[in-house]
Amino acid sequence: MNINVLSAIGQCGMVNFPANSWMKRSGMKGLLIITVLIIGCHAVNGQNPAGRFNGIGKGGGKDSLQHRKDDTMSINYRFLDSSRLQKIDSEVYNFYLHYPLSPTYVDFGNIGTASHDLIFNPFMKPGWDGGWHAYDPYVFKVEDSRFYVTTKPYSELDYMLGTSSEQVINLIHTQNITRNWNAFFQYRLINSPGIFGNQYTNHNNYRFSSWYQSDNKRYQAFLLLLGSKLESAESAGIQNNADLQSPSYGDRYIIPTNIGPSLAYASINNPFGGGAAIQTGTFYTTGTFMLRQQYDIIGIKDSIVSDTVVTPLFYPKFRAEQTISYSTYHQHFVDEFPDTGYYIKNLNFISTPDTVNLSDLWHNLTNDFSLYSFPDSKNSQQFLKAGITIQTMSGTYDAGNLSIYDLFIHGEYRNKTRNKKWDVEAYGNFYINGYNAGDYNAYISLKRQISKNLGYLQVGFENVNRTLSIAWSKQSSFGFGVPNNAFNKENVVHLFGSIEQPKINLTLSGNYYLLTNYPYFTNYYIASQASSPFNVLIISADKKFALTRHLILRTLAVLQKEAGNSPVNIPLFVTHGQIGYEGKLGQKNLLVAFGLEFRYFTPYTADGYSPVVGQFFTQTQTTIAEKLPDITAYVNFRIRSFVAYFRTENLNTAQFTPQYGFGFTNNNFIAPSYPSAGLKIRLGIYWSFVN
């Protein structure tokens, strides 16, 4: 039997699928691909943003000025704490626009597993924090959320399929309900069984935002709903590194792992399943409701008159703002089949229970009131802000409950001059009472355009004094390795600067950190704190080289070094880049980028990972060294609003051995007991739709 898909819109025509063979193998994934192809036919022909202009100049169609004006598409967005409108980034060479991890991040060989940055980047936020950050790149956050304004409904479909049934689906839709009211929705699924055992991941993220402005422009409101449900099986790494070279383990999935049961592959190959399949793993759930309202009390009225339309304007002088938010954070680890040897040896369990079950649940209610002053009413990018915030937190953990509160004040000054030569940003918080009393942060950044030839210079200073996260306290189910004496507040001084030269596509930057009372874990469960100050210096260069008109080399090079009695282990040198062709290949509507991508870091004693407490920890016994740099071949192309990308990753793992013959078995290691995957193939498609 065959399945015939007929598109009535132009050039897609009829697509024929051999259902008996292909559909049986593909199941739900096959149905999804067919659906995507059908939508794609409509997208390329009917929903193409440029397609509506095809009739112009061919006779019989209207070509009035009003028609062209009504047909103009404009889409912009801003972040919550910035009034600058930005455009959507659509660079075809940049795969990481479609991937949750940046290129300097490493995971444990499967998308959705715990990850960290190879470049030192300490946590620098005062006040309450849970301390579980191993899965941060997969969590939707308030500061990353966008608020759109668009003249027409706009949608995006992003779908990636990879080795071992890996899937990433990202859907967004935004439209203005009225001229002054926009709504935005996003859903993302990350699902992958993994190459190695007990690395199954199933992450679901939801985001809804809405931005409303009154007709007179004096009132505006921002509504945000976020949800992230992360599920990740945990293996604690493989038991024996030598198994990677054993002919018995050509299928990497059956290599024995330190924790977790031996699951049949088919039992977790379910893109819309999840929790039932994970018997040993981490479950992290967070959700946020936020409503911010602003009203301009004093200002200057104005308007723009065009033909018969009068557009009111209002330039604020004095603004009041109220923000209320409610968030939940749930960290949960479960092991239904605990291995006695692992828990006794590494986590000092006297005896191993039938099930290891650790859970922390926190609720956070925040209410803020702020006032703004605008010295230059014609420049909304210059303002003074002062406010006060009260925060109540309640936690439920295995040993009991805890209710705490914080009261803090904050201030801010920003000024992006109208000639765009100066950009000043300064802000600070001070906790005057409550659980985190004495916490503070202070930040200032000055950016100046020296000249068009010399580019931009930025310098800045930051200082944070903070109470350690809940994970470093006894008020946590995961704090069984925390000593009885309380930890001191952590203090971090950060100096930074950069030079940007757009004409030669070069950015040079430097970061210096001075850290006091730095918190860390010394092994699989013992929390500790550095007894003396130490510092870290980071220097980086980001450069684009046009080797020929179409042969482009992009490279990021980072040099970093710690000094003093430091518990921090980081690679001395990290680089990521790509070299390849970028151009149209002589086709008007085609944009192509293909070539090689590479990443390399120098040997270092990489942090271990303890899945039970959800923390990376300092270790000094095992040095991680890449056998070869990570190498990827890629082909990306765009035809109008359609983008496709194809990647073959970890080509560096290719080797020939008498036992295996030829195969991709020369695995690098990411951390002790955690090898990277062998060859991975990823195919992705991306469409944007304008309705």
XYZ file of C-alpha atoms in Angstrom:
691
model
C 0.000 0.000 0.000
C 1.158 3.532 -0.770
C 0.168 6.838 0.756
C -0.359 9.632 -1.750
C -0.190 13.186 -0.446
C -1.579 15.708 -2.908
C -0.944 19.409 -2.435
C -3.276 21.648 -4.367
C -0.988 24.623 -4.080
C 1.413 24.784 -6.946
C 4.739 23.124 -7.049
C 4.660 20.440 -4.353
C 2.373 18.217 -6.399
C 1.957 14.628 -5.269
C 4.293 12.875 -2.820
C 4.225 9.070 -2.703
C 5.173 7.103 0.430
C 5.513 3.284 0.566
C 3.375 2.890 3.687
C 3.804 -0.803 4.434
C 7.564 -0.623 4.913
C 8.321 2.969 5.827
C 5.402 3.666 8.158
C 5.874 0.508 10.165
C 9.459 1.473 10.890
C 8.717 5.134 11.608
C 5.456 5.048 13.566
C 4.616 8.377 15.242
C 7.781 9.925 13.845
C 6.673 9.052 10.297
C 3.263 10.631 10.794
C 4.913 13.755 12.116
C 7.239 14.004 9.095
C 4.318 13.597 6.672
C 2.445 16.359 8.495
C 5.482 18.631 8.344
C 5.868 18.019 4.594
C 2.234 18.873 3.952
C 2.569 22.076 5.960
C 5.805 22.796 4.123
C 4.125 22.671 0.728
C 1.741 25.364 1.882
C 4.562 27.290 3.540
C 6.775 27.426 0.465
C 3.976 28.294 -1.925
C 1.098 29.834 0.013
C 2.636 31.224 3.208
C 5.891 32.527 1.777
C 6.335 36.136 2.924
C 7.507 37.089 -0.581
C 4.881 35.024 -2.373
C 2.167 37.673 -2.110
C 4.174 39.919 -4.437
C 4.242 37.383 -7.292
C 1.316 38.996 -9.116
C 2.776 42.495 -9.178
C 3.672 43.640 -12.684
C 1.968 40.688 -14.394
C -1.262 42.509 -15.176
C -4.729 42.129 -13.744
C -3.596 42.751 -10.154
C -3.964 45.819 -7.972
C -0.770 47.750 -7.380
C -2.013 50.710 -5.392
C 0.037 52.437 -2.723
C -2.513 51.349 -0.129
C -2.156 47.697 -1.195
C 1.610 47.790 -0.741
C 1.249 49.538 2.624
C -1.256 46.964 3.912
C 0.968 44.143 2.688
C 4.086 45.315 4.552
C 5.305 42.928 7.248
C 7.065 44.244 10.339
C 8.052 42.164 13.370
C 10.073 43.344 16.375
C 10.570 42.181 19.917
C 11.985 43.412 23.201
C 12.988 41.839 26.499
C 11.273 42.671 29.771
C 13.982 44.924 31.214
C 14.896 46.632 27.954
C 12.844 48.990 25.795
C 15.038 48.463 22.719
C 13.217 46.804 19.844
C 15.207 44.097 18.062
C 14.914 42.080 14.850
C 14.821 38.285 14.491
C 18.231 36.734 13.781
C 18.089 34.524 10.675
C 21.768 33.822 9.913
C 21.807 30.602 7.918
C 25.324 29.537 8.988
C 24.470 29.572 12.713
C 23.143 26.159 13.784
C 23.037 27.294 17.413
C 20.013 29.475 16.706
C 18.134 26.152 16.672
C 19.971 24.370 19.504
C 19.642 24.966 23.285
C 23.387 24.789 24.055
C 25.963 27.320 22.912
C 29.084 25.878 21.210
C 31.295 26.242 24.312
C 28.935 24.097 26.409
C 29.440 20.357 26.893
C 26.806 17.781 27.819
C 27.200 14.088 28.618
C 26.826 12.833 25.067
C 23.082 13.307 24.696
C 20.991 16.423 24.287
C 19.098 17.288 27.467
C 21.596 15.812 29.926
C 23.409 17.861 32.559
C 25.778 20.409 31.003
C 28.224 23.178 31.807
C 30.260 25.850 30.056
C 33.936 25.249 29.336
C 34.441 28.982 29.969
C 34.406 30.051 33.612
C 31.194 31.876 34.431
C 30.299 32.035 38.153
C 26.749 32.460 39.422
C 26.339 36.138 40.344
C 22.833 36.797 41.656
C 22.110 37.874 45.233
C 19.098 36.662 47.188
C 17.329 33.316 47.238
C 18.517 30.592 44.865
C 17.894 26.847 44.842
C 21.365 26.019 43.544
C 20.374 23.439 40.909
C 21.912 24.738 37.688
C 23.118 21.643 35.823
C 20.059 21.831 33.548
C 19.845 25.621 33.207
C 20.233 25.729 29.385
C 16.995 23.763 28.993
C 14.876 25.979 31.273
C 12.729 28.847 29.962
C 13.583 31.961 31.995
C 11.988 35.380 32.522
C 15.079 37.270 31.345
C 15.137 35.330 28.035
C 11.459 35.892 27.249
C 10.466 38.101 24.322
C 7.560 40.504 23.944
C 6.623 41.042 20.311
C 4.883 43.625 18.199
C 3.968 42.597 14.653
C 1.790 43.902 11.844
C 0.721 40.398 10.744
C 0.430 36.985 12.435
C 3.812 35.261 12.393
C 4.725 31.617 13.141
C 7.837 29.455 13.178
C 8.216 25.687 12.959
C 11.590 24.214 13.882
C 12.058 20.439 13.777
C 15.300 18.493 14.213
C 15.753 14.724 13.929
C 18.967 13.054 15.014
C 20.682 9.739 15.626
C 18.866 7.314 17.960
C 15.487 8.981 17.434
C 16.632 12.288 18.893
C 14.004 14.976 18.348
C 13.761 18.709 18.995
C 10.509 20.490 18.141
C 10.144 24.239 18.608
C 6.901 26.019 17.701
C 6.164 29.722 18.108
C 3.290 31.952 17.101
C 2.758 35.667 17.661
C 0.197 38.153 16.467
C -1.249 41.489 17.406
C -4.801 41.023 18.675
C -5.287 44.758 18.255
C -2.864 47.435 17.124
C -1.603 47.840 20.710
C -1.964 44.303 22.049
C 0.239 41.337 21.133
C 0.196 37.695 22.215
C 3.030 35.178 21.846
C 3.167 31.414 22.444
C 6.076 28.965 22.325
C 6.342 25.226 22.865
C 9.547 23.189 22.796
C 10.111 19.441 23.080
C 13.538 17.852 23.550
C 13.423 14.061 23.461
C 16.257 11.570 23.018
C 16.984 7.978 24.169
C 20.721 8.662 23.970
C 23.673 6.701 22.619
C 24.712 5.304 26.020
C 22.467 3.629 28.563
C 20.421 5.541 31.135
C 20.676 8.883 29.357
C 17.096 9.163 28.141
C 15.817 12.760 28.219
C 12.348 14.220 27.777
C 11.996 17.989 28.282
C 8.860 20.035 27.715
C 8.849 23.853 27.788
C 5.961 26.291 27.468
C 5.969 30.068 27.234
C 3.155 32.601 26.821
C 3.731 36.354 26.789
C 1.483 39.295 26.099
C 2.249 42.999 25.732
C -0.506 45.606 25.872
C -0.361 49.395 25.431
C -3.319 51.719 25.878
C -4.411 53.913 22.978
C -3.006 57.018 24.667
C 0.351 55.227 25.268
C 0.344 56.011 29.010
C -0.375 52.500 30.297
C 1.258 49.225 29.356
C 1.206 45.713 30.780
C 3.451 42.663 30.355
C 2.072 39.206 31.129
C 4.310 36.148 31.195
C 3.589 32.465 31.861
C 6.512 30.017 31.826
C 6.753 26.297 32.395
C 9.629 23.806 32.140
C 9.302 20.104 32.894
C 12.649 18.342 32.590
C 13.143 14.592 32.864
C 16.573 13.020 32.510
C 17.711 9.487 33.274
C 21.018 9.358 35.148
C 23.841 6.872 34.622
C 26.688 8.386 36.719
C 28.892 7.431 33.741
C 30.072 4.075 32.457
C 31.600 1.534 34.842
C 34.703 0.697 32.816
C 36.325 2.983 30.233
C 37.938 -0.023 28.560
C 34.479 -1.194 27.443
C 34.632 1.456 24.721
C 37.253 -0.650 22.932
C 35.620 -4.015 23.534
C 34.037 -5.809 20.516
C 31.246 -6.904 22.872
C 30.030 -3.308 23.159
C 29.732 -2.203 19.567
C 26.246 -1.127 20.653
C 27.157 1.616 23.125
C 23.743 1.445 24.727
C 24.515 -1.857 26.499
C 27.773 -0.698 28.155
C 27.192 -1.082 31.940
C 26.642 2.203 33.791
C 27.297 3.065 37.432
C 23.639 3.524 38.313
C 20.336 2.873 36.575
C 18.689 -0.336 35.356
C 19.411 -2.077 32.068
C 16.385 -0.922 30.070
C 15.354 -2.328 26.718
C 15.898 0.250 24.005
C 12.352 -0.091 22.674
C 10.835 0.704 26.062
C 12.048 4.306 25.961
C 11.843 4.991 22.234
C 8.718 7.107 22.680
C 8.898 10.771 21.674
C 5.832 11.728 23.720
C 6.432 9.449 26.694
C 8.751 10.365 29.523
C 8.354 9.840 33.224
C 7.278 6.200 33.251
C 10.447 5.148 31.418
C 12.839 6.846 33.856
C 13.470 4.698 36.919
C 16.734 6.384 37.887
C 16.943 10.066 37.124
C 16.433 13.741 37.766
C 13.085 15.495 37.474
C 13.203 19.278 37.568
C 10.044 21.347 37.189
C 9.698 25.104 37.355
C 6.885 27.501 36.522
C 6.433 31.281 36.674
C 3.506 33.676 36.475
C 4.465 37.355 36.154
C 2.436 40.521 35.575
C 4.121 43.917 35.208
C 2.041 47.095 34.890
C 3.333 50.594 34.117
C 1.568 53.943 34.073
C 3.096 57.248 32.960
C 1.901 59.785 35.510
C 3.543 62.845 33.993
C 4.664 63.391 30.418
C 4.219 65.206 27.135
C 1.441 64.419 24.682
C 2.131 64.388 20.961
C 0.817 62.736 17.809
C 1.683 61.747 14.257
C -0.824 62.725 11.555
C -0.741 60.838 8.217
C -3.624 61.152 5.757
C -6.728 60.508 7.879
C -4.937 58.582 10.661
C -3.858 60.256 13.919
C -1.407 58.181 15.991
C -1.145 59.421 19.591
C 2.275 59.580 21.258
C 3.266 60.129 24.869
C 6.749 60.995 26.102
C 6.985 60.059 29.798
C 8.598 62.184 32.494
C 7.520 60.162 35.545
C 6.351 56.509 35.597
C 5.017 54.121 38.239
C 5.518 50.354 37.939
C 4.187 47.361 39.835
C 5.368 43.778 39.258
C 3.998 40.643 40.864
C 5.393 37.183 40.189
C 4.876 33.704 41.548
C 7.325 30.861 40.846
C 7.720 27.235 41.832
C 10.906 25.136 41.778
C 10.881 21.362 42.245
C 14.116 19.351 42.252
C 13.540 15.606 42.505
C 15.941 12.658 42.239
C 14.769 9.061 42.327
C 16.542 5.707 41.993
C 14.171 2.753 42.098
C 17.002 0.224 41.736
C 19.905 1.660 43.799
C 23.260 -0.054 43.458
C 24.512 -0.765 46.979
C 28.205 -0.501 46.079
C 27.860 2.893 44.392
C 25.951 4.526 47.242
C 28.122 3.123 50.019
C 31.393 3.944 48.246
C 30.621 7.382 46.831
C 27.840 8.824 49.008
C 28.638 7.275 52.401
C 25.284 5.533 52.725
C 25.503 3.115 55.666
C 22.948 0.933 53.933
C 21.103 1.408 50.693
C 17.305 1.735 50.882
C 14.993 -0.001 48.435
C 14.445 3.364 46.732
C 16.457 6.581 46.909
C 14.007 9.477 46.768
C 15.089 13.103 47.359
C 12.827 16.086 46.797
C 12.839 19.864 47.343
C 9.807 22.016 46.478
C 9.925 25.812 46.780
C 7.300 28.509 46.229
C 8.392 32.100 45.647
C 6.024 35.119 45.702
C 7.538 38.509 44.791
C 5.895 41.934 44.813
C 7.794 44.996 43.559
C 6.923 48.682 43.300
C 9.195 51.038 41.318
C 9.281 54.650 40.130
C 10.971 55.964 36.962
C 12.188 59.421 36.044
C 13.053 60.338 32.437
C 15.412 63.375 32.281
C 15.051 63.631 28.492
C 11.420 62.998 27.614
C 12.307 62.374 23.941
C 14.760 59.610 24.868
C 13.120 56.596 26.542
C 16.564 54.934 26.692
C 17.607 57.343 29.468
C 15.983 56.920 32.863
C 16.447 56.660 36.621
C 14.628 53.892 38.487
C 14.188 53.180 42.206
C 12.081 50.493 43.862
C 11.376 48.244 46.827
C 10.608 44.506 46.737
C 9.203 42.061 49.255
C 9.679 38.367 48.647
C 8.211 35.401 50.551
C 9.512 31.866 50.074
C 8.253 28.562 51.433
C 10.062 25.263 51.052
C 9.085 21.638 51.564
C 11.888 19.101 51.851
C 12.247 15.585 53.216
C 13.045 16.692 56.787
C 10.411 19.425 57.136
C 9.254 22.857 55.999
C 10.757 26.325 55.974
C 9.146 29.762 55.484
C 11.390 32.783 54.933
C 11.183 36.279 53.470
C 13.377 39.015 52.002
C 13.011 42.787 51.773
C 15.327 44.640 49.404
C 15.661 47.959 47.625
C 17.030 48.515 44.135
C 18.035 51.311 41.802
C 19.043 51.680 38.176
C 20.316 54.250 35.684
C 20.453 53.742 31.913
C 21.352 56.101 29.132
C 21.787 55.273 25.480
C 22.375 58.676 23.942
C 20.349 59.672 20.904
C 23.509 59.921 18.791
C 24.246 56.290 19.904
C 27.803 57.128 20.926
C 27.396 56.516 24.662
C 25.712 53.587 26.363
C 25.642 53.698 30.183
C 24.096 51.079 32.437
C 24.269 50.987 36.232
C 22.134 49.139 38.765
C 22.223 47.695 42.259
C 20.218 45.727 44.840
C 20.581 45.725 48.627
C 18.807 43.253 50.922
C 17.909 45.183 54.064
C 16.047 42.459 55.970
C 15.159 38.783 55.872
C 16.863 35.477 55.128
C 19.405 37.066 52.761
C 19.949 40.306 54.704
C 23.270 41.877 53.726
C 23.260 40.490 50.192
C 23.880 43.047 47.456
C 25.043 43.537 43.913
C 26.433 46.598 42.141
C 26.987 46.865 38.394
C 28.172 49.607 36.062
C 29.046 49.482 32.369
C 30.240 52.299 30.095
C 30.280 51.839 26.341
C 31.522 54.470 23.913
C 31.905 54.667 20.150
C 35.456 55.924 19.728
C 35.077 56.416 15.987
C 33.697 54.562 12.979
C 37.179 53.256 12.220
C 38.139 52.276 15.774
C 34.729 50.937 16.804
C 33.405 50.637 20.374
C 35.112 50.464 23.762
C 33.350 49.043 26.826
C 34.567 48.893 30.429
C 32.688 47.772 33.510
C 32.688 46.711 37.155
C 30.484 44.308 39.095
C 30.450 43.214 42.738
C 28.133 40.612 44.279
C 27.794 39.585 47.915
C 25.410 36.651 48.321
C 24.137 34.032 50.737
C 24.904 30.569 49.429
C 22.190 28.695 47.564
C 19.791 26.347 49.360
C 21.736 23.326 48.039
C 24.562 24.402 50.417
C 22.278 24.359 53.475
C 20.689 21.832 55.789
C 17.277 23.143 54.645
C 17.471 20.848 51.625
C 16.965 17.152 51.040
C 20.159 17.300 48.969
C 22.185 18.884 51.796
C 23.114 15.672 53.623
C 26.769 16.441 52.906
C 26.619 20.008 54.277
C 28.663 20.537 57.471
C 26.871 21.684 60.625
C 28.567 25.091 60.749
C 27.004 27.753 58.506
C 28.853 28.951 55.402
C 29.923 32.568 54.971
C 28.573 34.819 52.243
C 30.263 34.538 48.855
C 31.778 37.697 47.360
C 32.743 38.122 43.701
C 34.426 41.148 42.123
C 34.216 41.243 38.334
C 36.112 43.639 36.066
C 35.437 43.472 32.345
C 36.157 45.273 29.105
C 35.855 44.807 25.362
C 36.763 46.382 22.026
C 34.370 45.884 19.094
C 35.487 46.702 15.562
C 32.578 46.028 13.171
C 34.581 46.998 10.089
C 36.989 44.103 10.525
C 34.490 41.847 12.373
C 36.610 41.609 15.510
C 35.717 41.614 19.206
C 38.381 41.467 21.911
C 37.294 41.070 25.521
C 38.724 40.500 28.962
C 37.213 39.398 32.278
C 38.848 39.353 35.688
C 37.199 37.693 38.707
C 38.270 37.932 42.349
C 36.363 35.340 44.374
C 36.085 35.023 48.153
C 34.281 32.195 49.996
C 33.612 30.375 46.726
C 31.193 27.403 47.238
C 31.822 24.017 45.641
C 31.435 20.282 46.202
C 34.546 18.278 47.036
C 33.121 14.919 45.965
C 29.800 13.249 45.246
C 28.013 14.892 48.178
C 30.278 16.957 50.486
C 29.642 20.721 50.223
C 32.537 23.041 50.977
C 33.776 26.608 50.652
C 37.139 28.022 49.557
C 39.066 29.227 52.597
C 41.072 31.915 50.797
C 40.475 34.325 47.898
C 41.577 33.432 44.371
C 41.220 34.996 40.945
C 40.463 33.984 37.364
C 41.520 35.887 34.229
C 39.811 35.298 30.871
C 40.870 36.850 27.549
C 38.968 36.118 24.344
C 38.944 37.060 20.675
C 36.008 36.596 18.305
C 36.865 37.178 14.645
C 35.408 36.640 11.172
C 37.941 36.212 8.355
C 36.890 36.550 4.716
C 39.539 34.299 3.139
C 37.920 34.823 -0.262
C 34.619 36.384 -1.270
C 32.704 33.270 -0.226
C 35.177 31.276 1.898
C 34.612 32.406 5.482
C 36.443 31.492 8.683
C 34.786 32.290 12.012
C 36.651 31.597 15.208
C 36.349 32.200 18.938
C 39.536 31.770 20.976
C 39.502 31.924 24.781
C 42.481 31.912 27.141
C 41.664 31.501 30.847
C 43.733 30.947 33.946
C 43.045 30.703 37.677
C 45.553 31.824 40.317
C 45.750 31.345 44.069
C 44.459 28.412 46.104
C 41.632 27.727 43.697
C 39.094 24.854 43.708
C 38.192 25.770 40.120
C 39.393 23.541 37.276
C 39.094 25.008 33.780
C 40.875 24.346 30.468
C 43.619 26.852 29.718
C 42.518 27.293 26.108
C 39.143 26.840 24.408
C 38.400 27.491 20.759
C 35.398 27.046 18.511
C 35.081 27.940 14.863
C 33.865 27.047 11.435
C 35.280 27.375 7.955
C 33.215 27.048 4.838
C 31.425 28.492 1.849
C 28.714 31.122 2.301
C 26.896 32.388 -0.760
C 24.101 31.936 -3.301
C 25.733 29.528 -5.784
C 24.370 31.762 -8.535
C 20.727 31.313 -7.450
C 18.709 34.406 -6.569
C 16.552 32.932 -3.774
C 19.121 30.488 -2.396
C 21.552 31.086 0.467
C 23.974 28.245 1.287
C 26.531 27.650 4.022
C 28.578 24.452 4.128
C 31.917 23.431 5.564
C 33.558 22.167 8.748
C 33.032 23.151 12.367
C 35.578 22.461 15.091
C 36.002 22.731 18.856
C 39.076 22.114 20.981
C 40.046 22.544 24.622
C 43.352 21.821 26.340
C 43.672 18.954 28.865
C 42.386 19.683 32.376
C 40.998 17.928 35.448
C 37.346 18.366 34.517
C 34.693 18.417 37.218
C 32.927 15.200 38.042
C 29.153 15.038 38.281
C 26.998 13.679 41.080
C 23.479 13.022 39.782
C 22.127 12.272 43.272
C 22.703 15.831 44.534
C 22.573 17.360 41.038
C 25.966 19.071 41.307
C 29.290 19.212 39.497
C 32.172 18.643 41.917
C 35.899 19.287 41.996
C 38.158 16.293 41.383
C 41.926 16.073 40.898
C 42.547 12.419 39.949
C 41.442 12.271 36.295
C 42.672 14.497 33.476
C 40.368 14.933 30.496
C 42.213 15.323 27.192
C 40.748 15.313 23.702
C 42.313 12.751 21.394
C 41.371 14.956 18.442
C 39.359 18.197 18.270
C 35.613 17.741 17.872
C 34.892 17.988 14.133
C 31.528 18.450 12.413
C 30.618 18.676 8.727
C 27.560 20.792 7.966
C 25.362 21.889 5.073
C 22.755 24.611 5.691
C 20.621 26.382 3.124
C 17.718 28.804 2.977
C 15.134 29.293 0.221
C 13.091 32.321 1.152
C 11.386 31.410 4.440
C 12.491 27.750 4.443
C 15.750 26.683 6.094
C 17.287 23.203 6.223
C 20.411 22.106 8.057
C 22.304 18.803 7.971
C 25.199 17.902 10.280
C 27.487 14.928 10.832
C 29.094 15.433 14.235
C 32.082 13.810 15.943
C 33.858 12.850 12.742
C 36.981 12.860 14.910
C 35.882 9.567 16.501
C 36.583 7.604 13.281
C 39.192 4.878 13.665
C 40.222 1.446 12.346
C 41.009 -1.349 14.816
C 41.500 -5.101 14.318
C 38.577 -5.780 16.702
C 36.055 -3.361 15.186
C 37.339 -2.713 11.710
C 36.308 0.797 10.748
C 33.940 2.648 13.045
C 33.337 5.805 15.021
C 34.604 4.433 18.316
C 37.492 6.739 19.259
C 35.423 8.646 21.827
C 36.615 11.760 23.594
C 35.674 12.185 27.255
C 33.666 15.110 28.635
C 34.120 14.280 32.331
C 35.384 11.273 34.323
C 33.390 8.193 33.224
C 31.397 10.248 30.703
C 32.452 9.647 27.062
C 31.115 11.803 24.265
C 28.969 10.174 21.610
C 30.389 8.679 18.443
C 29.088 9.753 15.045
C 25.855 11.733 15.312
C 23.741 12.829 12.347
C 21.248 15.658 12.661
C 18.751 16.856 10.075
C 16.646 19.926 10.741
C 14.067 22.070 9.000
C 12.828 25.534 9.865
C 9.914 27.472 8.380
C 8.597 30.922 9.104
C 5.019 31.747 8.151
C 3.324 35.107 7.631
C -0.458 34.924 7.532
